[in-house]
XYZ file of C-alpha atoms in Angstrom:
329
model
C -13.403 41.607 26.993
C -10.770 40.484 29.667
C -8.252 40.886 31.728
C -4.585 39.202 30.724
C -1.610 39.081 32.837
C 2.216 39.586 31.309
C 5.264 39.061 31.359
C 8.219 40.825 29.828
C 11.046 38.533 27.781
C 14.902 38.586 27.507
C 14.417 37.499 24.022
C 15.642 40.294 21.395
C 14.416 37.477 18.713
C 10.785 38.859 19.238
C 9.501 42.791 17.763
C 7.112 42.271 21.148
C 8.672 41.138 24.250
C 5.219 40.888 26.210
C 4.585 37.653 26.447
C 0.509 36.547 28.250
C 0.910 33.558 30.968
C -1.057 30.800 30.549
C -4.540 31.147 30.222
C -4.791 29.608 33.750
C -1.615 31.613 34.880
C -3.721 34.436 34.167
C -6.918 33.475 36.107
C -4.620 32.310 39.156
C -2.582 35.833 38.870
C -6.424 38.013 38.713
C -7.708 35.574 41.773
C -4.751 36.648 43.827
C -4.903 40.479 42.980
C -8.799 40.483 43.610
C -7.898 38.691 47.180
C -4.692 41.444 47.198
C -2.254 38.703 47.843
C 1.414 40.481 48.217
C 3.105 37.104 46.490
C 1.885 33.672 44.956
C 4.071 30.388 43.459
C 3.162 30.004 40.160
C 5.338 26.747 39.435
C 8.548 27.598 38.038
C 8.011 31.214 39.811
C 7.693 33.093 42.201
C 5.437 36.549 41.736
C 5.406 39.520 43.826
C 2.246 41.373 43.321
C 3.339 44.460 45.214
C 6.470 45.093 43.292
C 4.590 43.630 39.853
C 7.835 41.095 39.092
C 8.394 37.311 38.117
C 11.173 35.212 39.812
C 12.340 32.166 38.732
C 13.211 29.556 41.464
C 16.097 28.210 40.693
C 17.663 31.217 40.287
C 16.670 34.203 41.665
C 18.619 36.895 39.696
C 16.107 35.944 36.749
C 13.693 38.309 36.919
C 11.074 39.711 34.938
C 8.649 42.604 34.878
C 4.656 41.764 34.609
C 1.615 43.762 34.217
C -1.732 43.240 34.175
C -3.914 44.641 31.098
C -7.601 45.441 31.523
C -10.193 44.850 28.631
C -7.950 43.094 26.009
C -10.450 41.850 23.000
C -10.644 37.761 23.357
C -10.325 37.673 19.363
C -6.563 38.674 20.108
C -6.135 35.699 22.100
C -6.852 32.944 19.692
C -5.078 29.764 20.139
C -2.415 28.800 17.352
C -1.872 25.248 18.715
C -5.566 24.568 19.171
C -6.670 25.177 15.163
C -2.922 24.420 13.533
C -1.351 21.624 15.560
C -0.247 18.522 12.828
C -2.651 15.519 12.882
C -1.049 12.182 11.367
C -2.903 10.797 8.910
C -3.518 7.264 10.106
C -5.339 4.248 8.014
C -8.472 2.907 9.561
C -8.472 -0.109 11.620
C -11.892 -1.938 11.653
C -12.482 -4.896 14.940
C -14.073 -7.962 12.997
C -17.560 -6.919 14.540
C -16.919 -2.851 14.093
C -18.770 -2.483 10.838
C -20.514 0.588 11.560
C -17.158 2.694 12.169
C -17.501 2.595 16.241
C -14.343 0.895 17.282
C -13.317 3.253 20.419
C -10.003 2.156 21.018
C -7.417 4.223 23.776
C -10.447 5.696 25.963
C -13.314 2.627 25.777
C -10.380 0.856 26.688
C -9.732 2.488 30.163
C -13.465 2.321 30.427
C -13.671 -1.813 29.657
C -10.976 -1.755 32.468
C -12.298 -0.373 34.936
C -16.273 -2.581 34.536
C -14.206 -5.218 34.434
C -14.717 -5.277 38.957
C -17.989 -3.664 38.912
C -19.798 -0.502 37.824
C -18.260 2.808 37.814
C -20.069 5.767 39.199
C -19.436 8.814 37.655
C -18.533 10.189 40.927
C -15.600 7.680 40.794
C -14.304 8.991 37.229
C -14.269 12.356 37.943
C -12.169 11.329 41.217
C -9.794 9.362 39.300
C -9.464 12.152 36.496
C -8.664 14.671 38.962
C -5.435 12.135 40.659
C -4.893 11.680 36.900
C -4.376 15.620 35.749
C -2.618 15.814 39.287
C -0.080 13.812 38.185
C 0.358 14.826 34.728
C 0.783 18.434 35.783
C 3.592 17.148 38.511
C 5.302 15.488 35.427
C 5.227 19.159 32.941
C 5.787 21.027 36.326
C 2.499 22.811 36.118
C 1.612 21.547 39.232
C -0.275 24.632 40.153
C -2.302 24.481 37.077
C -3.278 21.405 37.830
C -4.591 22.112 41.190
C -6.932 24.638 39.557
C -7.837 22.592 36.854
C -9.276 19.981 39.299
C -10.209 22.072 41.546
C -13.158 23.269 39.093
C -13.535 19.511 38.262
C -14.110 17.875 41.218
C -16.610 21.018 42.348
C -19.039 19.434 39.818
C -18.197 15.614 40.967
C -22.153 15.421 42.115
C -23.840 17.248 39.504
C -25.992 15.971 36.562
C -23.993 14.621 33.382
C -24.986 17.520 31.128
C -23.139 19.584 33.981
C -19.695 17.289 34.597
C -19.859 17.488 30.451
C -19.704 20.954 29.895
C -17.244 21.403 32.952
C -14.871 18.954 30.895
C -15.517 21.201 27.773
C -14.793 24.302 29.384
C -11.229 22.961 31.229
C -10.432 20.865 28.267
C -11.016 24.384 26.067
C -8.168 26.355 28.462
C -5.302 26.837 27.269
C -2.603 24.484 29.380
C -0.553 21.927 30.098
C -3.652 19.037 29.420
C -4.743 20.512 26.568
C -1.494 19.242 24.651
C -1.029 16.282 26.643
C -4.411 14.682 26.101
C -3.588 14.926 22.296
C -0.152 14.142 22.547
C -0.772 10.787 24.159
C -4.325 10.419 21.807
C -1.837 10.579 18.639
C 0.635 8.540 19.998
C -1.832 5.938 21.291
C 0.364 6.370 24.313
C -0.292 3.486 27.156
C 1.831 4.862 29.670
C -0.757 7.708 30.066
C -3.915 5.319 29.909
C -3.843 5.475 33.597
C -3.748 8.778 34.178
C -5.504 10.136 30.999
C -8.146 7.556 29.978
C -10.503 9.165 33.232
C -10.874 12.192 31.766
C -10.410 11.988 27.981
C -13.525 9.374 28.811
C -15.233 12.564 30.338
C -14.754 14.403 27.734
C -15.692 12.639 24.833
C -18.805 10.053 26.627
C -20.185 12.610 29.208
C -19.153 16.358 27.684
C -19.660 15.988 23.449
C -22.050 12.658 23.884
C -23.927 14.512 26.351
C -24.302 17.564 23.867
C -25.496 15.074 20.962
C -27.720 15.811 19.024
C -29.060 19.241 20.027
C -25.286 20.988 19.694
C -24.162 18.819 16.656
C -22.517 20.910 13.688
C -23.765 19.484 10.286
C -22.321 22.103 7.619
C -18.428 23.065 6.970
C -15.901 23.544 9.226
C -11.900 24.487 8.799
C -8.550 23.686 10.286
C -5.213 25.129 8.967
C -1.901 22.488 9.839
C 1.803 22.938 8.409
C 2.691 20.241 6.620
C 5.891 18.830 5.174
C 6.088 17.680 1.489
C 5.575 14.066 2.806
C 2.633 14.492 4.543
C 0.990 16.693 1.701
C 1.899 13.747 -0.499
C 0.333 11.188 1.912
C -3.345 12.831 2.170
C -3.025 12.978 -2.199
C -2.213 9.439 -2.332
C -5.504 9.256 0.047
C -7.845 11.094 -2.408
C -6.678 8.318 -4.942
C -7.057 5.473 -3.380
C -10.376 6.232 -1.623
C -9.625 4.189 1.857
C -11.147 5.612 5.203
C -8.875 7.869 7.503
C -8.535 8.811 10.916
C -7.249 11.448 13.209
C -6.673 9.903 16.637
C -7.538 13.166 18.864
C -9.692 14.878 19.234
C -9.938 17.801 16.675
C -10.163 21.122 17.001
C -11.915 22.313 13.699
C -13.694 26.773 13.385
C -16.754 27.598 11.139
C -14.722 30.653 11.118
C -12.640 30.614 7.591
C -10.812 33.467 8.687
C -9.551 32.064 12.231
C -8.359 29.190 10.326
C -6.604 31.029 7.915
C -5.349 33.744 10.675
C -2.348 31.289 11.240
C -0.686 30.806 8.308
C 0.171 27.209 7.364
C 0.682 25.667 4.797
C -2.769 23.582 4.320
C -6.225 24.681 4.754
C -8.567 21.711 5.645
C -12.404 22.178 4.456
C -14.316 19.687 5.778
C -17.462 18.555 5.385
C -19.557 17.261 8.457
C -22.427 15.156 7.071
C -25.553 13.938 9.250
C -24.353 10.839 10.702
C -24.502 9.711 13.913
C -20.553 7.524 13.657
C -18.972 11.006 12.319
C -19.705 14.451 13.793
C -18.432 17.411 15.538
C -19.972 19.666 18.218
C -20.208 23.242 18.475
C -18.811 24.305 21.609
C -18.318 27.605 21.130
C -20.918 28.185 23.749
C -18.684 26.459 26.292
C -15.522 27.472 24.740
C -13.500 29.962 27.674
C -12.843 32.245 23.638
C -16.037 31.560 21.838
C -14.869 34.236 19.540
C -13.004 30.810 17.917
C -16.623 29.713 16.713
C -14.737 26.035 17.586
C -16.486 22.615 16.415
C -15.009 19.972 18.297
C -14.420 16.421 16.727
C -14.476 13.223 18.572
C -11.290 10.437 18.901
C -10.938 8.878 16.164
C -12.793 10.318 13.527
C -13.384 9.051 10.487
C -13.205 10.564 7.249
C -11.890 9.994 2.838
C -10.167 13.037 1.668
C -11.607 13.580 -1.470
C -9.007 16.120 -3.392
C -6.181 18.297 -2.548
C -5.776 21.270 -4.264
C -3.110 24.019 -4.331
C -4.054 28.081 -4.423
C -0.962 29.487 -6.367
C -1.921 32.582 -5.300
C -1.781 32.105 -1.831
C 0.862 29.566 -1.935
C -1.494 26.841 0.103
C -2.519 23.583 -0.204
C -6.325 23.082 0.050
C -7.363 19.707 0.863
C -11.121 18.935 1.251
C -12.085 16.159 3.780
C -15.714 14.241 4.267
C -16.356 12.929 7.552
C -19.385 10.825 5.873
C -17.437 7.248 5.938
C -19.805 6.053 3.962
C -19.864 8.157 1.144
């Protein structure tokens, strides 16, 4: 159970006009509440905690009520986007020397670039990651969220790899701009984000996930929902016929719970077989997630798979897409 903060919208299209602040927004508000601050800034808004009012900076006539609710079940806060974002299906691209499927792409390219001028220490990478988060936060008009994230990251700058890795996973599971910005950049292979997001992505994959491997490796079935259009569904059907390796480019959130995956009502349910395989694996990060009830298993970037089959459940009006992450099957 957690304490959440909500703001009242003026939307007439919603049955419930009370929406939760972002995950980090709730943390910032709760910290201010406990220190008895009367007013704080929250990016585009000023929050008057004495009057419980949210005020838009650029138009002070735009004011909204806020409220603090204790003992909210975390199962009520399971995040839609984390398990339902669309993942473009891409062909597997091998380099001549890459016969084991360990092509590292965007993230490893960043690390190699840093090493051109000498060995890069973990504290240096953390500092670069913090600077990048600040830049991206400013671009998203989320500077206060960025400050909160970087403060937590810099606190572990001189800690051991396992502590740094778990911190990065915790920050990644926060519902804020960082998660979505990272995956948008990775899906598009956006080289303009190379310097700002490369450091944190490196920490998340090669310090976070690999530090937990193999102790937290998950080797069973996981699930993910997506809303796919007809063309996208046809791509998966074709992939099931041709048998070629495919990949998802970004970090992919899956869940051990079919119930969690179906909670979002997407038109397609992915049933994913995770093999015992050092090249394609998922890491159970639920212990380190801000919402462990999501039972999240995180798949690394550029994970390879084959589409085994695509079925259609007439009773549920849903496509069932079976993937096998064993690239040698």
